[in-house]
Amino acid sequence: MLVSNEALLGIALVELGLVIVPGPNMIYLVSRSIAQGRRAGLISLAGVGIGFLVYLLAASAGLATLFALVPEIYLTLKLAGAAYLLWLAWNALRPGGSSVFATQELEPDRPRKLFGMGLLTCLLNPKIAILYISLLPQFLDPSRGHLGLQSLILGLTQLTVGVVMNAVFVITAGSVAVFLSSRPTWMRIHRYVMGTALAVFAVRLATDRARPLASH
């Protein structure tokens, strides 16, 4: 096999962990699903899926190599992503902040805008960028052959896990919002857990000294 079962399982578990920790993708998809319905959430998710695919194709084409050769670009992206996550964490933890599952009044968006915002949210998501730039190359095995194809297979595994799990959030967002809206204590707990998780990930991202690995 070009990619080992251990590598496939490893990248799947990494993506599962990233999806469970609240981030820009989840926040956008859940808020849009609650405000505009599951159909809007799924259209937005299609944009997120294309964003995954863009990163996948870029990684297979040697994006990690570029960042390994020009580490300043990688550092800038990492620090900007950490700052964005800290801003999301502050919005959740600050007095008067709200949970991602809190019901919101948002203006309905047309399908084209839903798709475009889902795509943009994914492309600007620092967790996804770091996954493809730094983590995915660690699962590559030069002894098994073409590294570009290995990146493609591993990336498709990540994409599948990410889309499926985000679809679960989209489909269940309304029910979870109804459950939490009648239980203010649970809503506050979720808000604090979400904000803390975002803050921890942001700090780890900013202080991580790991360098991107070349995939070619």
Coordinates of N, CA and C in Angstrom, one line a residue:
M1 N 0.8 -1.2 0.0 CA 0.0 0.0 0.0 C 0.9 1.3 0.0
L2 N 0.4 2.3 -0.7 CA 1.1 3.5 -0.8 C 1.1 4.2 0.6
V3 N 0.0 4.1 1.3 CA -0.1 4.7 2.6 C -0.5 3.6 3.6
S4 N 0.1 3.6 4.8 CA -0.1 2.6 5.8 C -1.5 2.9 6.5
N5 N -2.0 1.8 7.0 CA -3.3 2.0 7.8 C -3.0 2.8 9.0
E6 N -1.8 2.7 9.6 CA -1.5 3.6 10.7 C -1.5 5.1 10.4
A7 N -1.0 5.4 9.2 CA -1.0 6.8 8.8 C -2.4 7.3 8.5
L8 N -3.2 6.4 7.9 CA -4.6 6.8 7.6 C -5.4 7.1 8.9
L9 N -5.2 6.1 9.9 CA -5.9 6.3 11.2 C -5.3 7.5 11.9
G10 N -4.0 7.8 11.8 CA -3.4 8.9 12.5 C -4.0 10.2 12.0
I11 N -4.0 10.4 10.7 CA -4.5 11.7 10.2 C -6.0 11.8 10.4
A12 N -6.8 10.7 10.4 CA -8.2 10.8 10.7 C -8.4 11.2 12.2
L13 N -7.6 10.7 13.1 CA -7.8 11.1 14.5 C -7.3 12.5 14.7
V14 N -6.3 13.0 14.0 CA -5.9 14.4 14.2 C -7.0 15.3 13.7
E15 N -7.6 15.0 12.6 CA -8.7 15.8 12.1 C -9.9 15.7 13.0
L16 N -10.2 14.6 13.5 CA -11.3 14.5 14.5 C -11.1 15.4 15.7
G17 N -9.9 15.4 16.2 CA -9.6 16.2 17.3 C -9.7 17.7 17.0
L18 N -9.3 18.1 15.8 CA -9.4 19.5 15.4 C -10.8 19.9 15.2
V19 N -11.7 19.0 14.6 CA -13.1 19.3 14.4 C -13.8 19.5 15.7
I20 N -13.5 18.6 16.7 CA -14.2 18.7 18.0 C -13.9 20.0 18.7
V21 N -12.7 20.5 18.6 CA -12.3 21.7 19.2 C -12.9 22.9 18.4
P22 N -13.8 23.7 19.0 CA -14.5 24.8 18.3 C -13.5 25.7 17.5
G23 N -13.8 26.0 16.3 CA -13.0 26.9 15.5 C -13.8 27.7 14.5
P24 N -13.2 28.4 13.7 CA -13.9 29.3 12.7 C -15.0 28.5 11.9
N25 N -14.6 27.3 11.4 CA -15.5 26.5 10.6 C -16.8 26.2 11.3
M26 N -16.6 25.6 12.5 CA -17.7 25.2 13.3 C -18.6 26.4 13.7
I27 N -18.0 27.5 14.1 CA -18.7 28.7 14.5 C -19.6 29.2 13.4
Y28 N -19.0 29.3 12.2 CA -19.8 29.8 11.1 C -20.9 28.9 10.7
L29 N -20.6 27.6 10.6 CA -21.6 26.6 10.1 C -22.7 26.5 11.1
V30 N -22.4 26.4 12.4 CA -23.5 26.3 13.4 C -24.3 27.5 13.5
S31 N -23.7 28.7 13.5 CA -24.5 30.0 13.6 C -25.4 30.1 12.4
R32 N -24.9 29.8 11.2 CA -25.7 29.9 10.0 C -26.8 28.9 9.9
S33 N -26.5 27.7 10.4 CA -27.6 26.6 10.5 C -28.7 27.0 11.4
I34 N -28.3 27.6 12.6 CA -29.4 28.0 13.6 C -30.2 29.1 13.0
A35 N -29.5 30.1 12.4 CA -30.2 31.3 11.9 C -31.1 31.1 10.7
Q36 N -30.6 30.2 9.8 CA -31.2 30.1 8.5 C -31.6 28.7 8.1
G37 N -31.3 27.7 8.9 CA -31.8 26.3 8.7 C -30.6 25.4 8.1
R38 N -31.0 24.1 8.1 CA -30.0 23.1 7.7 C -29.5 23.3 6.3
R39 N -30.4 23.6 5.4 CA -30.0 23.8 4.0 C -28.9 24.8 3.9
A40 N -29.1 25.9 4.5 CA -28.1 27.0 4.5 C -26.8 26.5 5.1
G41 N -26.8 25.7 6.2 CA -25.6 25.2 6.8 C -24.9 24.2 5.8
L42 N -25.7 23.4 5.1 CA -25.1 22.4 4.2 C -24.5 23.1 3.0
I43 N -25.1 24.2 2.5 CA -24.5 24.9 1.4 C -23.2 25.5 1.8
S44 N -23.2 26.1 3.0 CA -22.0 26.7 3.6 C -20.9 25.6 3.8
L45 N -21.3 24.4 4.2 CA -20.4 23.3 4.3 C -19.8 22.9 3.0
A46 N -20.5 23.0 1.9 CA -20.0 22.7 0.6 C -18.8 23.6 0.3
G47 N -18.9 24.9 0.7 CA -17.8 25.8 0.5 C -16.6 25.5 1.4
V48 N -16.9 25.0 2.6 CA -15.8 24.6 3.5 C -15.1 23.4 2.9
G49 N -15.9 22.5 2.3 CA -15.3 21.3 1.7 C -14.4 21.7 0.5
I50 N -14.8 22.6 -0.3 CA -13.9 23.1 -1.4 C -12.6 23.7 -0.8
G51 N -12.8 24.4 0.3 CA -11.6 25.0 1.0 C -10.6 23.9 1.4
F52 N -11.2 22.8 2.0 CA -10.3 21.7 2.3 C -9.6 21.2 1.0
L53 N -10.3 21.1 -0.1 CA -9.7 20.6 -1.3 C -8.6 21.5 -1.8
V54 N -8.8 22.8 -1.7 CA -7.8 23.8 -2.2 C -6.5 23.6 -1.4
Y55 N -6.6 23.4 -0.1 CA -5.4 23.2 0.8 C -4.8 21.8 0.4
L56 N -5.6 20.8 0.1 CA -5.1 19.5 -0.2 C -4.3 19.6 -1.5
L57 N -4.9 20.2 -2.5 CA -4.1 20.3 -3.8 C -2.9 21.1 -3.7
A58 N -2.9 22.2 -2.9 CA -1.7 23.0 -2.6 C -0.7 22.2 -1.9
A59 N -1.1 21.4 -0.9 CA -0.1 20.6 -0.2 C 0.5 19.5 -1.1
S60 N -0.3 18.9 -1.9 CA 0.2 17.9 -2.8 C 1.2 18.5 -3.8
A61 N 1.0 19.8 -4.1 CA 1.8 20.4 -5.1 C 3.1 21.0 -4.5
G62 N 3.2 20.9 -3.2 CA 4.5 21.3 -2.6 C 4.4 22.6 -1.7
L63 N 3.2 22.9 -1.2 CA 3.0 24.1 -0.3 C 3.9 24.0 0.9
A64 N 4.0 22.8 1.5 CA 4.8 22.6 2.7 C 6.3 22.9 2.4
T65 N 6.7 22.6 1.1 CA 8.1 22.9 0.8 C 8.4 24.4 0.7
L66 N 7.4 25.1 0.2 CA 7.5 26.6 0.2 C 7.7 27.1 1.6
F67 N 6.9 26.7 2.5 CA 6.9 27.2 3.8 C 8.2 26.8 4.6
A68 N 8.7 25.6 4.2 CA 10.0 25.1 4.8 C 11.1 26.0 4.3
L69 N 11.1 26.4 3.0 CA 12.1 27.2 2.4 C 12.0 28.7 2.9
V70 N 10.8 29.2 3.1 CA 10.6 30.6 3.6 C 9.8 30.5 4.9
P71 N 10.5 30.2 6.0 CA 9.8 30.0 7.3 C 9.2 31.3 7.8
E72 N 9.6 32.5 7.3 CA 9.0 33.7 7.8 C 7.5 33.8 7.4
I73 N 7.2 33.3 6.2 CA 5.8 33.3 5.8 C 5.0 32.3 6.7
Y74 N 5.6 31.2 7.0 CA 4.9 30.2 7.9 C 4.7 30.8 9.3
L75 N 5.7 31.5 9.8 CA 5.6 32.2 11.1 C 4.5 33.2 11.1
T76 N 4.4 34.0 10.1 CA 3.4 35.1 10.0 C 2.0 34.5 10.0
L77 N 1.8 33.4 9.2 CA 0.5 32.7 9.1 C 0.1 32.2 10.5
K78 N 1.1 31.5 11.2 CA 0.9 30.9 12.4 C 0.5 31.9 13.5
L79 N 1.2 33.1 13.6 CA 0.9 34.1 14.6 C -0.5 34.8 14.3
A80 N -0.7 35.0 13.0 CA -2.0 35.6 12.6 C -3.2 34.7 13.0
G81 N -3.0 33.4 12.7 CA -4.0 32.4 13.1 C -4.2 32.3 14.6
A82 N -3.1 32.4 15.4 CA -3.3 32.4 16.8 C -4.0 33.6 17.3
A83 N -3.7 34.8 16.7 CA -4.4 36.0 17.1 C -5.9 35.9 16.8
Y84 N -6.2 35.3 15.7 CA -7.7 35.2 15.3 C -8.4 34.2 16.3
L85 N -7.7 33.2 16.7 CA -8.3 32.2 17.6 C -8.5 32.9 19.0
L86 N -7.5 33.7 19.4 CA -7.7 34.4 20.7 C -8.8 35.4 20.7
W87 N -9.0 36.0 19.5 CA -10.2 36.9 19.4 C -11.5 36.2 19.5
L88 N -11.6 35.0 18.9 CA -12.8 34.1 19.0 C -13.0 33.7 20.5
A89 N -11.8 33.4 21.1 CA -11.9 32.9 22.5 C -12.4 34.1 23.4
W90 N -11.9 35.3 23.2 CA -12.4 36.5 24.0 C -13.9 36.7 23.7
N91 N -14.4 36.6 22.5 CA -15.8 36.8 22.3 C -16.6 35.8 23.0
A92 N -16.1 34.6 23.3 CA -16.8 33.6 24.0 C -16.8 33.8 25.5
L93 N -15.6 34.2 26.0 CA -15.4 34.3 27.4 C -15.7 35.7 28.1
R94 N -15.7 36.7 27.3 CA -16.0 38.0 27.8 C -17.4 38.1 28.4
P95 N -17.5 39.1 29.4 CA -18.8 39.3 30.0 C -19.9 39.6 28.9
G96 N -21.0 38.9 28.9 CA -22.0 39.1 27.9 C -21.7 38.4 26.6
G97 N -20.7 37.5 26.6 CA -20.4 36.7 25.4 C -21.5 35.7 25.2
S98 N -21.5 35.0 24.0 CA -22.5 34.1 23.7 C -21.9 32.8 23.2
S99 N -22.6 31.7 23.4 CA -22.2 30.4 22.9 C -22.5 30.3 21.4
V100 N -21.7 29.5 20.7 CA -21.9 29.3 19.3 C -23.3 28.7 19.0
F101 N -23.9 28.1 20.0 CA -25.2 27.5 19.8 C -26.4 28.4 20.3
A102 N -26.0 29.6 20.7 CA -27.1 30.6 21.1 C -27.8 31.0 19.8
T103 N -29.2 31.1 20.0 CA -30.0 31.5 18.8 C -29.6 32.9 18.5
Q104 N -29.5 33.2 17.2 CA -29.1 34.5 16.7 C -30.0 35.0 15.6
E105 N -30.2 36.3 15.5 CA -31.0 36.9 14.4 C -30.0 37.3 13.3
L106 N -29.8 36.6 12.2 CA -28.9 36.9 11.1 C -29.8 37.1 9.9
E107 N -29.3 38.1 9.1 CA -30.0 38.3 7.8 C -29.8 37.1 6.9
P108 N -30.8 36.6 6.2 CA -30.6 35.4 5.4 C -29.7 35.7 4.2
D109 N -28.8 34.8 3.9 CA -27.9 35.0 2.8 C -28.3 34.1 1.6
R110 N -28.0 34.6 0.4 CA -28.3 33.8 -0.8 C -27.3 32.6 -0.8
P111 N -27.7 31.5 -1.5 CA -26.8 30.3 -1.6 C -25.4 30.7 -2.1
R112 N -25.2 31.6 -3.0 CA -23.9 31.9 -3.5 C -23.0 32.5 -2.4
K113 N -23.6 33.4 -1.6 CA -22.9 34.0 -0.5 C -22.6 33.0 0.6
L114 N -23.5 32.1 0.9 CA -23.3 31.0 1.9 C -22.1 30.2 1.5
F115 N -22.1 29.8 0.2 CA -21.0 29.0 -0.3 C -19.7 29.7 -0.2
G116 N -19.7 31.0 -0.6 CA -18.5 31.8 -0.6 C -17.9 32.0 0.8
M117 N -18.8 32.3 1.7 CA -18.4 32.5 3.1 C -17.8 31.2 3.7
G118 N -18.5 30.1 3.4 CA -17.9 28.8 3.9 C -16.5 28.6 3.3
L119 N -16.3 28.9 2.0 CA -15.0 28.7 1.4 C -14.0 29.6 2.1
L120 N -14.4 30.9 2.2 CA -13.4 31.9 2.8 C -13.1 31.6 4.2
T121 N -14.1 31.1 5.0 CA -13.9 30.8 6.4 C -12.9 29.6 6.5
C122 N -13.0 28.7 5.6 CA -12.1 27.5 5.6 C -10.7 27.9 5.2
L123 N -10.6 28.8 4.2 CA -9.2 29.2 3.7 C -8.5 30.0 4.7
L124 N -9.2 30.7 5.5 CA -8.6 31.6 6.6 C -8.5 30.9 7.9
N125 N -8.9 29.6 8.0 CA -8.9 28.9 9.2 C -7.5 28.4 9.6
P126 N -6.8 29.0 10.6 CA -5.5 28.6 10.9 C -5.3 27.2 11.3
K127 N -6.3 26.5 11.8 CA -6.2 25.1 12.2 C -6.0 24.3 10.9
I128 N -6.7 24.6 9.8 CA -6.6 23.8 8.6 C -5.3 24.1 7.9
A129 N -4.8 25.3 8.0 CA -3.6 25.7 7.4 C -2.4 24.9 8.1
I130 N -2.4 24.9 9.4 CA -1.4 24.2 10.1 C -1.4 22.7 9.9
L131 N -2.6 22.2 9.8 CA -2.8 20.7 9.5 C -2.1 20.4 8.2
Y132 N -2.3 21.1 7.2 CA -1.7 20.7 5.9 C -0.3 21.1 5.8
I133 N 0.1 22.2 6.4 CA 1.5 22.7 6.3 C 2.5 21.9 7.1
S134 N 2.0 21.6 8.4 CA 3.0 21.1 9.3 C 2.7 19.7 9.8
L135 N 1.4 19.3 10.0 CA 1.1 18.0 10.5 C 1.0 16.9 9.5
L136 N 0.4 17.2 8.3 CA 0.2 16.1 7.3 C 1.5 15.5 6.8
P137 N 2.5 16.4 6.6 CA 3.8 15.8 6.1 C 4.5 14.8 7.0
Q138 N 4.1 14.9 8.3 CA 4.7 14.0 9.3 C 4.2 12.5 9.1
F139 N 3.1 12.4 8.4 CA 2.6 11.0 8.1 C 3.1 10.4 6.8
L140 N 3.9 11.2 6.1 CA 4.4 10.7 4.8 C 5.6 9.8 5.1
D141 N 5.7 8.7 4.2 CA 6.8 7.7 4.3 C 7.5 7.7 3.0
P142 N 8.7 8.3 2.8 CA 9.4 8.3 1.6 C 9.6 6.8 1.0
S143 N 9.7 5.9 1.9 CA 10.0 4.5 1.4 C 8.9 3.9 0.7
R144 N 7.7 4.4 0.8 CA 6.5 3.9 0.2 C 6.2 4.4 -1.2
G145 N 7.0 5.4 -1.6 CA 6.8 5.9 -3.0 C 6.4 7.3 -3.1
H146 N 5.7 7.7 -4.1 CA 5.4 9.1 -4.5 C 4.7 9.8 -3.3
L147 N 5.4 10.9 -2.9 CA 5.0 11.6 -1.7 C 3.7 12.5 -2.1
G148 N 3.7 13.0 -3.3 CA 2.5 13.7 -3.7 C 1.2 12.9 -3.6
L149 N 1.3 11.7 -4.1 CA 0.1 10.8 -4.0 C -0.2 10.5 -2.6
Q150 N 0.8 10.3 -1.8 CA 0.5 10.0 -0.3 C -0.2 11.2 0.3
S151 N 0.3 12.4 0.0 CA -0.4 13.6 0.5 C -1.8 13.7 0.0
L152 N -2.1 13.3 -1.2 CA -3.5 13.3 -1.7 C -4.4 12.3 -1.0
I153 N -3.9 11.1 -0.8 CA -4.7 10.1 -0.1 C -4.9 10.5 1.4
L154 N -3.9 11.0 2.0 CA -4.1 11.4 3.4 C -5.0 12.6 3.5
G155 N -4.8 13.5 2.6 CA -5.7 14.7 2.6 C -7.1 14.4 2.3
L156 N -7.4 13.4 1.4 CA -8.8 13.0 1.1 C -9.4 12.3 2.4
T157 N -8.6 11.6 3.1 CA -9.0 11.1 4.4 C -9.4 12.2 5.4
Q158 N -8.6 13.2 5.5 CA -8.9 14.3 6.4 C -10.1 15.0 5.9
L159 N -10.2 15.2 4.6 CA -11.4 15.9 4.0 C -12.7 15.2 4.4
T160 N -12.7 13.9 4.2 CA -13.9 13.1 4.5 C -14.3 13.2 5.9
V161 N -13.3 13.0 6.8 CA -13.6 13.1 8.3 C -14.1 14.5 8.6
G162 N -13.5 15.5 8.1 CA -13.9 16.9 8.4 C -15.3 17.3 7.9
V163 N -15.6 16.9 6.6 CA -16.9 17.2 6.1 C -18.0 16.4 6.8
V164 N -17.8 15.1 7.1 CA -18.8 14.3 7.8 C -19.1 14.9 9.2
M165 N -18.0 15.2 9.9 CA -18.2 15.7 11.3 C -18.9 17.0 11.3
N166 N -18.5 17.9 10.4 CA -19.1 19.2 10.3 C -20.6 19.1 9.9
A167 N -20.9 18.1 9.0 CA -22.3 17.9 8.6 C -23.1 17.5 9.8
V168 N -22.5 16.7 10.8 CA -23.2 16.3 12.0 C -23.6 17.6 12.8
F169 N -22.6 18.5 12.9 CA -22.8 19.7 13.6 C -23.9 20.5 13.0
V170 N -23.9 20.6 11.6 CA -25.0 21.4 10.9 C -26.3 20.8 11.2
I171 N -26.5 19.4 11.1 CA -27.7 18.8 11.2 C -28.3 18.8 12.6
T172 N -27.4 18.8 13.6 CA -27.9 18.8 15.0 C -27.9 20.2 15.6
A173 N -27.4 21.2 14.9 CA -27.3 22.5 15.5 C -28.6 23.0 16.1
G174 N -29.6 22.9 15.3 CA -30.9 23.4 15.8 C -31.4 22.7 17.1
S175 N -31.3 21.4 17.1 CA -31.7 20.7 18.3 C -30.9 21.0 19.5
V176 N -29.6 21.1 19.3 CA -28.7 21.5 20.4 C -29.0 22.9 20.9
A177 N -29.3 23.8 20.0 CA -29.6 25.2 20.4 C -30.9 25.3 21.2
V178 N -31.9 24.5 20.8 CA -33.1 24.4 21.6 C -32.9 23.9 23.0
F179 N -32.1 22.8 23.1 CA -31.7 22.2 24.3 C -31.1 23.2 25.3
L180 N -30.1 23.9 24.7 CA -29.3 24.8 25.6 C -30.0 26.1 25.9
S181 N -30.9 26.5 25.0 CA -31.6 27.8 25.3 C -32.5 27.7 26.5
S182 N -33.0 26.5 26.9 CA -33.8 26.4 28.1 C -33.0 26.0 29.3
R183 N -31.7 25.9 29.1 CA -30.8 25.6 30.2 C -29.6 26.5 30.2
P184 N -29.8 27.7 30.8 CA -28.8 28.8 30.8 C -27.4 28.3 31.4
T185 N -27.5 27.5 32.4 CA -26.3 27.0 33.1 C -25.4 26.2 32.1
W186 N -26.1 25.3 31.3 CA -25.4 24.5 30.3 C -24.9 25.4 29.2
M187 N -25.6 26.4 28.9 CA -25.2 27.4 27.8 C -23.9 28.0 28.3
R188 N -23.8 28.5 29.5 CA -22.6 29.1 30.1 C -21.4 28.2 30.1
I189 N -21.7 26.9 30.5 CA -20.6 25.9 30.6 C -20.1 25.7 29.2
H190 N -21.0 25.6 28.2 CA -20.5 25.4 26.8 C -19.7 26.5 26.3
R191 N -20.1 27.8 26.7 CA -19.4 29.0 26.2 C -18.0 29.0 26.9
Y192 N -17.9 28.7 28.2 CA -16.6 28.7 28.8 C -15.7 27.6 28.3
V193 N -16.2 26.4 28.0 CA -15.4 25.3 27.5 C -14.9 25.7 26.1
M194 N -15.8 26.2 25.3 CA -15.4 26.6 23.9 C -14.4 27.7 23.9
G195 N -14.6 28.7 24.7 CA -13.6 29.8 24.8 C -12.2 29.3 25.3
T196 N -12.3 28.5 26.4 CA -11.0 28.0 26.9 C -10.3 27.1 25.9
A197 N -11.0 26.3 25.2 CA -10.4 25.4 24.2 C -9.7 26.2 23.1
L198 N -10.4 27.3 22.6 CA -9.9 28.2 21.6 C -8.6 28.9 22.1
A199 N -8.6 29.3 23.4 CA -7.5 30.0 23.9 C -6.3 29.1 24.1
V200 N -6.5 27.9 24.5 CA -5.4 26.9 24.7 C -4.8 26.6 23.3
F201 N -5.7 26.4 22.3 CA -5.1 26.1 21.0 C -4.3 27.2 20.5
A202 N -4.8 28.4 20.7 CA -4.1 29.6 20.2 C -2.8 29.8 20.8
V203 N -2.7 29.6 22.1 CA -1.4 29.7 22.8 C -0.4 28.6 22.3
R204 N -0.9 27.4 22.2 CA -0.1 26.3 21.7 C 0.4 26.6 20.3
L205 N -0.5 27.1 19.5 CA -0.1 27.4 18.1 C 1.0 28.5 18.1
A206 N 0.8 29.5 18.9 CA 1.8 30.6 18.9 C 3.1 30.2 19.5
T207 N 3.1 29.3 20.4 CA 4.4 28.9 21.1 C 5.1 27.7 20.5
D208 N 4.4 27.0 19.6 CA 4.9 25.8 19.0 C 6.1 26.2 18.1
R209 N 7.2 25.5 18.4 CA 8.5 25.8 17.6 C 8.7 24.9 16.5
A210 N 7.8 24.0 16.2 CA 7.9 23.0 15.1 C 7.9 23.8 13.8
R211 N 8.7 23.3 12.9 CA 8.8 23.9 11.6 C 8.1 23.0 10.6
P212 N 7.6 23.7 9.5 CA 6.9 22.9 8.5 C 7.9 21.9 7.8
L213 N 7.5 20.7 7.5 CA 8.3 19.7 6.9 C 8.1 19.7 5.4
A214 N 9.1 19.6 4.6 CA 9.0 19.6 3.1 C 8.4 18.2 2.8
S215 N 7.4 18.3 1.8 CA 6.7 17.0 1.5 C 7.2 16.5 0.1
H216 N 8.2 17.1 -0.5 CA 8.7 16.7 -1.8 C 10.2 16.7 -1.7

